[in-house]
Coordinates of N, CA and C and ligand atoms in Angstrom, one line a residue:
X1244 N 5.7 182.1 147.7 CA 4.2 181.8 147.5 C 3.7 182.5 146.2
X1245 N 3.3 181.9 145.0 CA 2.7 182.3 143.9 C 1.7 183.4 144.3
X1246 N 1.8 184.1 143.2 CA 0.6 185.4 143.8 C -0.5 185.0 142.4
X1247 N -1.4 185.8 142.5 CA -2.4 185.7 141.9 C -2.3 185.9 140.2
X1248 N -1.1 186.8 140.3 CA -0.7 186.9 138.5 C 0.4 185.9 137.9
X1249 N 0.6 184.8 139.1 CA 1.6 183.8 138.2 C 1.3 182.4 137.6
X1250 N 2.0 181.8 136.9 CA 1.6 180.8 136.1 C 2.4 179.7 136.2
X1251 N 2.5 178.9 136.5 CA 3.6 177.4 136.3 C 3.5 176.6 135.0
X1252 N 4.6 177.0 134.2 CA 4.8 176.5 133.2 C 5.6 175.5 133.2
X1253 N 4.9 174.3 132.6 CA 5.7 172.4 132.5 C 5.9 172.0 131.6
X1254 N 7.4 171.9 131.6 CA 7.5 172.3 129.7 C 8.0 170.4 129.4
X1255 N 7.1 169.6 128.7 CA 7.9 168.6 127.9 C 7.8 167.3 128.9
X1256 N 7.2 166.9 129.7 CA 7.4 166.3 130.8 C 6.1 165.1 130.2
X1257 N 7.2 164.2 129.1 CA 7.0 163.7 128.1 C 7.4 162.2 128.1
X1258 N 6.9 161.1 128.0 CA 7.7 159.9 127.5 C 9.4 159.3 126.8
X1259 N 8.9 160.4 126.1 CA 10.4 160.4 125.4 C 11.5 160.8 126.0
X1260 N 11.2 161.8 126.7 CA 12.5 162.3 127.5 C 12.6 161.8 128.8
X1261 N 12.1 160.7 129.1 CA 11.8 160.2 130.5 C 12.8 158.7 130.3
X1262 N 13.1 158.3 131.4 CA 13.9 156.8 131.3 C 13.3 156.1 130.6
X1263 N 14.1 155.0 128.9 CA 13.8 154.2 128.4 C 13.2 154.9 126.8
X1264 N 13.0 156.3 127.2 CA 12.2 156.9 126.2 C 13.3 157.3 124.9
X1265 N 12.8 158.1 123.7 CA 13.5 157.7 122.5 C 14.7 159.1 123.0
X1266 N 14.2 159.6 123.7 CA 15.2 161.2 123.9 C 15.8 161.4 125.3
X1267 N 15.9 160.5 126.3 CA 16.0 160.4 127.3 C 16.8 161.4 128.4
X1268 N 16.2 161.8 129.3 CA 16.7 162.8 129.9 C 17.3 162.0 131.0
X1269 N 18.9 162.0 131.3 CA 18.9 161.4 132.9 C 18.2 161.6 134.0
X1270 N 17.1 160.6 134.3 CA 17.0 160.8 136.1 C 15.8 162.3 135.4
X1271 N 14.8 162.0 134.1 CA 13.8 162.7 133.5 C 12.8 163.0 134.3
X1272 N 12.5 161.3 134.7 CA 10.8 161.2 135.6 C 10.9 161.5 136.9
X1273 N 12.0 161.8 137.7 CA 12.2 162.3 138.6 C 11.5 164.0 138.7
X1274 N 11.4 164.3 137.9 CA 10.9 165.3 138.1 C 8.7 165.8 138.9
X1275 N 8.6 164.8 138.3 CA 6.7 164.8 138.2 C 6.9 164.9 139.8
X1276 N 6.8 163.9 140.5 CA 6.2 164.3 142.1 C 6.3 165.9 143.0
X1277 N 7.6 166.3 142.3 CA 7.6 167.9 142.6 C 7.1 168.5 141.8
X1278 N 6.6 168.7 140.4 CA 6.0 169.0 139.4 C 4.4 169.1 140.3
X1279 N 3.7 167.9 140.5 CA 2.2 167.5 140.8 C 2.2 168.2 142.2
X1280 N 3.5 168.4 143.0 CA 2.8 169.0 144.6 C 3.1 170.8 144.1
X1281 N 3.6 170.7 142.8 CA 3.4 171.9 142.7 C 2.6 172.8 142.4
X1282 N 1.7 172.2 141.3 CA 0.2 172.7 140.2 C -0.7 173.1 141.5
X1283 N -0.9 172.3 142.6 CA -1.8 173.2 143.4 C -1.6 174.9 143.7
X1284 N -0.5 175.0 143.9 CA -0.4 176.4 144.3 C -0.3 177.5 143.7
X1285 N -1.0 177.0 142.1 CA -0.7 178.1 141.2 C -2.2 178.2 140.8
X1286 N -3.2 179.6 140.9 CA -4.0 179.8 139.9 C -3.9 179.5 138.8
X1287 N -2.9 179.0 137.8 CA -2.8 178.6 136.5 C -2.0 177.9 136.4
X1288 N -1.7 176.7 135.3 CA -0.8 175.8 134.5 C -1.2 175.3 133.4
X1289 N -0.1 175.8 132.9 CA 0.2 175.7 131.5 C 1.5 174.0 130.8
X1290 N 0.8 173.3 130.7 CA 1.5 172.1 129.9 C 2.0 172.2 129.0
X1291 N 3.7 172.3 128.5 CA 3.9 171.9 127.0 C 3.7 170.9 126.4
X1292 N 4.0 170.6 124.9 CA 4.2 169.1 124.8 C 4.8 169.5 123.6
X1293 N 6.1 168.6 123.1 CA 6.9 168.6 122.4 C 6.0 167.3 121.3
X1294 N 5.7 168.1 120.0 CA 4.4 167.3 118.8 C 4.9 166.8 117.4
X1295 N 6.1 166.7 117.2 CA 6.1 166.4 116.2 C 5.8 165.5 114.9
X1296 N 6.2 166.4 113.5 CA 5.2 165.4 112.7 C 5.9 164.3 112.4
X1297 N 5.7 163.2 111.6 CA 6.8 161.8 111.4 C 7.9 162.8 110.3
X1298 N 9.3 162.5 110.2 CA 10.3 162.9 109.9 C 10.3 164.4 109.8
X1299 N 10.5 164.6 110.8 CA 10.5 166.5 111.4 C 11.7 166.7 111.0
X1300 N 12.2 167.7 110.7 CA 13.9 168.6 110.2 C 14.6 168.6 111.4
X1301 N 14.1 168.1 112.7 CA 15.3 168.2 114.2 C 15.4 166.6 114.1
X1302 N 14.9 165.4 113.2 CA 15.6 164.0 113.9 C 16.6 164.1 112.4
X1303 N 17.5 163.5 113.1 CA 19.2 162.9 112.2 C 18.6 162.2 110.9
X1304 N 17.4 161.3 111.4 CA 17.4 160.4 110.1 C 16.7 161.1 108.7
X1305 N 16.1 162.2 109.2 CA 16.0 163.2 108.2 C 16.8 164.0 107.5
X1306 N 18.1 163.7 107.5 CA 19.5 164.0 107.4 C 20.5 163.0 107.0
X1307 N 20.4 162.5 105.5 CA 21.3 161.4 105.4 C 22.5 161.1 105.6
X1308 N 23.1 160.7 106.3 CA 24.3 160.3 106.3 C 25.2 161.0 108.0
X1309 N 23.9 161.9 108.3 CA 23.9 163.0 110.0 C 23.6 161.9 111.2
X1310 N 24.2 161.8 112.2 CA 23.8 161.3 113.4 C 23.1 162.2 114.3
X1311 N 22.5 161.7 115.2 CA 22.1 161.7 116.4 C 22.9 162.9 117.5
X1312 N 22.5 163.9 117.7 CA 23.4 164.8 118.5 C 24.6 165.6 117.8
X1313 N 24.3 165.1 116.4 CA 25.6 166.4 115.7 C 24.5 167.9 115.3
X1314 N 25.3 169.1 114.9 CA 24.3 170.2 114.1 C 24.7 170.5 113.3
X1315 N 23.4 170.7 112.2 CA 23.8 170.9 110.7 C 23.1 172.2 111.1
X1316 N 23.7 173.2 109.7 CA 22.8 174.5 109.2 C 21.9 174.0 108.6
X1317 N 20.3 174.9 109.0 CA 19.2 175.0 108.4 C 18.8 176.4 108.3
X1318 N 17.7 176.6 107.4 CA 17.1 177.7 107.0 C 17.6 179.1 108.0
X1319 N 17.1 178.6 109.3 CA 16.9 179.4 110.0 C 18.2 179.7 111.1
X1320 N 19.4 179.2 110.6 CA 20.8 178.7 111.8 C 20.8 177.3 111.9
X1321 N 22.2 177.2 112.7 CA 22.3 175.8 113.3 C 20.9 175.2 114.1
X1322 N 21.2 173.8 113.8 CA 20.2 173.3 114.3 C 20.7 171.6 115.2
X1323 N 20.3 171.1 116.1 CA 20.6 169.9 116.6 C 20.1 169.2 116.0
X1324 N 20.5 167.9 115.7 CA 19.9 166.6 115.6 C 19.3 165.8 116.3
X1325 N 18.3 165.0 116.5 CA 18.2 164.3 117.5 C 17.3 163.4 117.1
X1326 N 17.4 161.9 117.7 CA 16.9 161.0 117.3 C 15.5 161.5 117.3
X1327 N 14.7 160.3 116.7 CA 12.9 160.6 116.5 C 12.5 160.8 117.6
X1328 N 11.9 161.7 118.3 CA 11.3 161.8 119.3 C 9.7 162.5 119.2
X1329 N 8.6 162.0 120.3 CA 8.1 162.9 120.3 C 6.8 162.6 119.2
X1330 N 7.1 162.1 118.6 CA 6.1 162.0 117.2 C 4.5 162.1 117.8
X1331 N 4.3 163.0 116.8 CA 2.5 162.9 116.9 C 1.5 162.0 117.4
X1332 N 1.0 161.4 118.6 CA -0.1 161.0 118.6 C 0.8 159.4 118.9
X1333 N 2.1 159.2 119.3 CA 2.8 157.9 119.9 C 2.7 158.1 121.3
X1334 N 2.9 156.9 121.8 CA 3.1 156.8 123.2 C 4.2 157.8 124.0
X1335 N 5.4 157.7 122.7 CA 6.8 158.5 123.4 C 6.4 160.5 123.2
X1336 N 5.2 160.1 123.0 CA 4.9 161.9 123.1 C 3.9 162.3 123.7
X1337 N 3.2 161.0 124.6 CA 2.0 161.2 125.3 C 3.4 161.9 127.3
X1338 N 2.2 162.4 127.9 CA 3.2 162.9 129.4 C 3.3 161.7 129.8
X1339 N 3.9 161.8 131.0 CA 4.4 160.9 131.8 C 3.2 160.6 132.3
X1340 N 2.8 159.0 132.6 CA 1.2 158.4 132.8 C 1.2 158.9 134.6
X1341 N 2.3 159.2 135.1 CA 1.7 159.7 136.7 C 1.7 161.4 136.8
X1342 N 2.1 162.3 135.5 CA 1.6 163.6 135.8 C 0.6 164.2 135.7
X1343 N 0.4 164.8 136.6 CA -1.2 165.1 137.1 C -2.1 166.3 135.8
X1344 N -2.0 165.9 135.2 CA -2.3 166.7 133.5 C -4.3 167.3 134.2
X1345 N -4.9 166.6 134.7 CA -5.7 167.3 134.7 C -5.8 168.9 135.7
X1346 N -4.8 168.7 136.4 CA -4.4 170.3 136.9 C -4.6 171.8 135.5
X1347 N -4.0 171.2 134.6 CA -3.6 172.0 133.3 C -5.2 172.9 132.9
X1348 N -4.8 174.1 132.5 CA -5.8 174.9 132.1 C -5.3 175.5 130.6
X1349 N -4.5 174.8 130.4 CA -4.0 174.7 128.6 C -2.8 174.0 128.7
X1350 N -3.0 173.1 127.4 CA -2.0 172.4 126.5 C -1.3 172.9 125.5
X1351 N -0.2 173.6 125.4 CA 0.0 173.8 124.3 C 1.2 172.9 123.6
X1352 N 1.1 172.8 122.4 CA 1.7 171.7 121.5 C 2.7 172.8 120.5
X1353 N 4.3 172.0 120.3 CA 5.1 172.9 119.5 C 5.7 172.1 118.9
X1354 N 6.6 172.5 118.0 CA 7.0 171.8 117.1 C 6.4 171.1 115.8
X1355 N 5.4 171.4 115.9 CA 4.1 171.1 114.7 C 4.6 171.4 113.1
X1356 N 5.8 172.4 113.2 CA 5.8 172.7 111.6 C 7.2 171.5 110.9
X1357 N 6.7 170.6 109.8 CA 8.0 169.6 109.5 C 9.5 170.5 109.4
X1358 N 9.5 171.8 109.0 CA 10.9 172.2 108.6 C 10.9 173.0 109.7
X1359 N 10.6 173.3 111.0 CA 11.4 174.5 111.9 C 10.5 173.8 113.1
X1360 N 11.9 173.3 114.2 CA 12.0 172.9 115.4 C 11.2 174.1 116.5
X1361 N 11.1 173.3 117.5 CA 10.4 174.7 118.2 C 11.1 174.3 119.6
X1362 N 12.2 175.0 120.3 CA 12.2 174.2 121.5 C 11.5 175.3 122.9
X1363 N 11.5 176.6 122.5 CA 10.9 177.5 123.1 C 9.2 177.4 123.2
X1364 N 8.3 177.8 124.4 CA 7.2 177.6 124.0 C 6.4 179.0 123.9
X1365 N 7.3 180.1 123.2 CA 6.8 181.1 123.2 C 7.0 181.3 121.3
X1366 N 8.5 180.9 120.8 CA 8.8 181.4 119.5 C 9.5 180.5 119.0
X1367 N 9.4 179.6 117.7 CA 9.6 178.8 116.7 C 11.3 179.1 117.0
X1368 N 11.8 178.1 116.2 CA 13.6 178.2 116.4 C 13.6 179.4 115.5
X1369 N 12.9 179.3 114.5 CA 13.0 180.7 113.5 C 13.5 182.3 114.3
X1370 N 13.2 181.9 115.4 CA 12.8 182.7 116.1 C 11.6 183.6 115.8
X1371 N 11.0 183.8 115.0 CA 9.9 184.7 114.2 C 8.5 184.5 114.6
X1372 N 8.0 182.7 114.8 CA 7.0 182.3 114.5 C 6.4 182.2 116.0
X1373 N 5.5 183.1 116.3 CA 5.1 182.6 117.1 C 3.6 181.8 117.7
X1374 N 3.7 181.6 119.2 CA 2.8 180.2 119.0 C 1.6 180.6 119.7
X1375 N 1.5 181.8 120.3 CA 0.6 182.6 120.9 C 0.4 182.4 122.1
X1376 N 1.0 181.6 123.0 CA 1.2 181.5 124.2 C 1.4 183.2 124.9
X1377 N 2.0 183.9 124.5 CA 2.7 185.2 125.1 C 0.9 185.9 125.0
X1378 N 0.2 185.8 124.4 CA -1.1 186.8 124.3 C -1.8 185.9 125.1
X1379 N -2.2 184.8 125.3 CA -2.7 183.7 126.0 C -2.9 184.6 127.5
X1380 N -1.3 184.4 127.9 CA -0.6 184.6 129.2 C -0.9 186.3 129.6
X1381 N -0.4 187.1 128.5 CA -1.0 188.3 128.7 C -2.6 188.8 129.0
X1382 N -3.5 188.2 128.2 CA -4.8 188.2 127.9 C -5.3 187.9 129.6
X1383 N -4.4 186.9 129.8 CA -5.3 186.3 131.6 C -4.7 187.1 132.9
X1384 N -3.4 188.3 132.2 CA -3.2 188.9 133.2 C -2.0 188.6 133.8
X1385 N -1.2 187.1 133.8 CA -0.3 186.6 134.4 C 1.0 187.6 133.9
X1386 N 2.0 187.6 135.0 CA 3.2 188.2 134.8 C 4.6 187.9 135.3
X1387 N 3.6 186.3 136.0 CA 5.4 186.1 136.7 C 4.9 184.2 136.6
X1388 N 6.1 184.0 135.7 CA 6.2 182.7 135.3 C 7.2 181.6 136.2
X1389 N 6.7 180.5 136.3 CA 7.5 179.9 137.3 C 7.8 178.8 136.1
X1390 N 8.7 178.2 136.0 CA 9.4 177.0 134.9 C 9.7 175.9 135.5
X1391 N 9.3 174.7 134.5 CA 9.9 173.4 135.5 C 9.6 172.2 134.0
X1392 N 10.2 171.1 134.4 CA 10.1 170.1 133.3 C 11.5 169.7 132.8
X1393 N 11.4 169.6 131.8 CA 12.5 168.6 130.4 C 12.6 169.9 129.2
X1394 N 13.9 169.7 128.6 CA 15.3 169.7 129.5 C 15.6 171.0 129.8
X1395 N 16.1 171.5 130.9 CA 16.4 172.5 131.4 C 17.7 173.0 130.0
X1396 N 18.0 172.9 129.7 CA 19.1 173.2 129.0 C 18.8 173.1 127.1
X1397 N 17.6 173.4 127.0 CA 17.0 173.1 125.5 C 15.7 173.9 125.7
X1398 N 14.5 173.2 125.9 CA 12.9 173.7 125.6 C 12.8 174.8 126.9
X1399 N 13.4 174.3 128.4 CA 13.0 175.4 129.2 C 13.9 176.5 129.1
X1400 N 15.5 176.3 128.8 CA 16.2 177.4 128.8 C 15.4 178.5 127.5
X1401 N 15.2 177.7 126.7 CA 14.5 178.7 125.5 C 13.4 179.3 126.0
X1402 N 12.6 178.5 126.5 CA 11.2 179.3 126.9 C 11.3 180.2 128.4
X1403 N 12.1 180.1 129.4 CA 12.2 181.4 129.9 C 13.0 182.7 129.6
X1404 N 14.4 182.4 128.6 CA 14.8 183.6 127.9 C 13.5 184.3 126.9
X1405 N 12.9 183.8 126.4 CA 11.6 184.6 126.0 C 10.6 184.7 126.6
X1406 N 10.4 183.7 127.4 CA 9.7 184.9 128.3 C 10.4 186.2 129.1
X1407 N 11.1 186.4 129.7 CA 12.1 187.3 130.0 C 12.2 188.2 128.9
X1408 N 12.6 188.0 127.8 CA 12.6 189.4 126.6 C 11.0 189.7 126.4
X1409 N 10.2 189.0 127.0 CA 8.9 189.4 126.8 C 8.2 190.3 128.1
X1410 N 9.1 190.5 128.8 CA 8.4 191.4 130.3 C 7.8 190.6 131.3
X1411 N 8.0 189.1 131.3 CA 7.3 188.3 132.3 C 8.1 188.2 133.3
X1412 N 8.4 188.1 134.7 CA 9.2 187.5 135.6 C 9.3 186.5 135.9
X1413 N 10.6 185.6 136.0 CA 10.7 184.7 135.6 C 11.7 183.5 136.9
X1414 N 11.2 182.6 137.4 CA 11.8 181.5 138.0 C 12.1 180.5 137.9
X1415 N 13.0 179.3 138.0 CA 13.6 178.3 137.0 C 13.3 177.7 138.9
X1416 N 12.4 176.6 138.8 CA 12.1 175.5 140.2 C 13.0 174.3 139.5
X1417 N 13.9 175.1 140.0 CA 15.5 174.1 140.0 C 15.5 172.8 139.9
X1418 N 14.8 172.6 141.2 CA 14.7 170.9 141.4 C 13.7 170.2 140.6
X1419 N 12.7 170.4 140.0 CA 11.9 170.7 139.1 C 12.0 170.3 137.8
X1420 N 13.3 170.3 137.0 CA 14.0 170.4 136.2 C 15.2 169.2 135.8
X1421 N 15.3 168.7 134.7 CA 16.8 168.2 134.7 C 17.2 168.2 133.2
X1422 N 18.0 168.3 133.0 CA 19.0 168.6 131.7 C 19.7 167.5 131.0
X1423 N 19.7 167.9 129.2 CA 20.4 166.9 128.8 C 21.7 166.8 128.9
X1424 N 22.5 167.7 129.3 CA 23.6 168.3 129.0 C 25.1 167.6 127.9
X1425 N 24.4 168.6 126.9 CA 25.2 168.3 125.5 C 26.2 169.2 125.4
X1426 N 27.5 168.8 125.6 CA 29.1 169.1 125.9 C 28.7 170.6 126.3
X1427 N 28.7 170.2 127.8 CA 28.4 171.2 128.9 C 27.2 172.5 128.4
X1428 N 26.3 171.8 128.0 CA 25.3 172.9 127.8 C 24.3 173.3 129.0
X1429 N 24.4 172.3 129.9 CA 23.6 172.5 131.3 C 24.1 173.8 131.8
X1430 N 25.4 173.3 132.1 CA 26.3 174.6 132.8 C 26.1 176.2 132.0
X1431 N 26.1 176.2 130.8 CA 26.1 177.0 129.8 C 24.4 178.1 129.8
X1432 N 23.4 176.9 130.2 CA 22.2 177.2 130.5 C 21.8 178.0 131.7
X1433 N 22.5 177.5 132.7 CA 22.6 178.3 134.0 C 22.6 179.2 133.9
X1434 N 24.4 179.8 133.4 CA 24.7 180.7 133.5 C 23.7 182.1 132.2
X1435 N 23.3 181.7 131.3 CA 22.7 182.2 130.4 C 21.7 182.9 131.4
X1436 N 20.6 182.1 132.2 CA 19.6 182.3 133.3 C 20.2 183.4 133.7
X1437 N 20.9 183.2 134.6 CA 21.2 184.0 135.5 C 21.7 185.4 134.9
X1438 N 22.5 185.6 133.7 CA 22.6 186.9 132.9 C 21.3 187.5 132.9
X1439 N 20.1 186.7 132.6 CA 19.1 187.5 132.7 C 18.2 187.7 133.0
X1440 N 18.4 187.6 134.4 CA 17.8 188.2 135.5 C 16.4 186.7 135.5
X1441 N 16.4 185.7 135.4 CA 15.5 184.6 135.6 C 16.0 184.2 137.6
X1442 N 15.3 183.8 137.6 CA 15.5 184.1 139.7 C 15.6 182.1 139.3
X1443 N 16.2 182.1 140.8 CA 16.3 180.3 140.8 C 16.0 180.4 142.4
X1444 N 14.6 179.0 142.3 CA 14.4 178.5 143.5 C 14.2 177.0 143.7
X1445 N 14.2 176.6 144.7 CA 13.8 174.9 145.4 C 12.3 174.8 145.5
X1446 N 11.5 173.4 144.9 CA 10.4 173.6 144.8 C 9.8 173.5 146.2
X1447 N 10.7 173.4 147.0 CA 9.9 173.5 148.4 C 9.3 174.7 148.5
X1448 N 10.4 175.4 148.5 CA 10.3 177.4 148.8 C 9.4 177.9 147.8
X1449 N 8.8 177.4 147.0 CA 7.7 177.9 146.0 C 6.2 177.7 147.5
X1450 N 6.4 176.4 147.8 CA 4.7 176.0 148.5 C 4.6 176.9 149.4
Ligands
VGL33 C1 13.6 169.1 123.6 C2 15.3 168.4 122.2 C3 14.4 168.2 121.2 C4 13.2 169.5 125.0 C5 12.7 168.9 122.6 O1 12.1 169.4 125.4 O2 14.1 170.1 125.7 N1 14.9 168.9 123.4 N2 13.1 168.4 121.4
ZN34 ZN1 11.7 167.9 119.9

């Protein structure tokens, strides 16, 4: 049972990553009906949304002659490719039309800058930049973050390892969740979790 200083964060629970969409998450939109019975039990929720601008530095075709799912070096480290996803102000970057978005008591939007990807919703891939969600979250007092959305193994693995290095306590609503899993990065994400102390539950056992 959420206590009064936690937050449910829904990270990306997006068009695009949903069946049919340009970034598709297996078995994506599966997720909302546990997502929506969840937002009631949380004094707070917080929405991601994955924003980018038209030819962002994370799609391939910004990359001549780069496919879809390889990684090149950029400025900041390796970086994934991935098809166009997500674009500013498209359908494939509006949420899923049955997630209960008016629960949300902030949106926040990442990936905004054309040259540095953001898949964390705390800190730019730069790692450096951040988006001010962490002062947000501090400022209202919250301390213990619950995680759910698209893909477990990209935007949410990133955004609870920082939250985690940032002093928040942290829970991954398992079911909640589903992954792209790029040559076993699911598995790889787990285990990362679990090194650091992020707790794993069933969205039942949250209500
Ligand atoms: C994501 C890849 C690219 C995500 C966003 O939401 O996990 N993955 N952009
Ligand atoms: Zn993206």
């Amino acid at each position: 049972m959420p206590g009064s200083d936690a937050a449910l964060v829904v990270i990306d629970v997006q068009n695009d990553f949903c069946p049919g969409g340009a970034l598709a998450v297996p078995d994506g939109d599966a997720v909302v009906p546990a997502i929506n019975r969840l937002m009631p039990h949380f004094p707070r929720v917080v929405l991601t949304q994955d924003w980018h601008p038209r030819g962002h530095l994370s799609f391939a075709a910004s990359h001549p002659g780069r496919q879809p799912f390889e990684t090149v070096a950029v400025d900041y480290g390796p970086q994934v490719l991935w098809p166009d996803h997500c674009v500013q102000g498209t359908q494939g970057a509006a949420f899923h039309p049955d997630l209960a978005t008016a629960a949300a008591a902030l949106i926040l939007r990442k990936g905004m800058n054309p040259k540095v990807d953001s898949y964390s919703a705390f800190f730019e891939n730069d790692r450096r930049t951040a988006t001010g969600l962490a002062g947000y979250l501090s400022g209202l007092g919250v301390r213990r973050l619950y995680f759910c959305g698209l893909a477990t193994d990209f935007c949410v693995l990133y955004s609870a390892l920082d939250a985690r290095a940032l002093g928040f306590a942290c829970t991954l609503v398992e079911d909640a969740c589903r992954g792209i899993d790029l040559d076993g990065s699911l598995g790889m994400a787990v285990q990362k979790m679990r090194e650091h102390d992020i707790e794993f539950t069933a969205a039942a056992a949250v209500v």
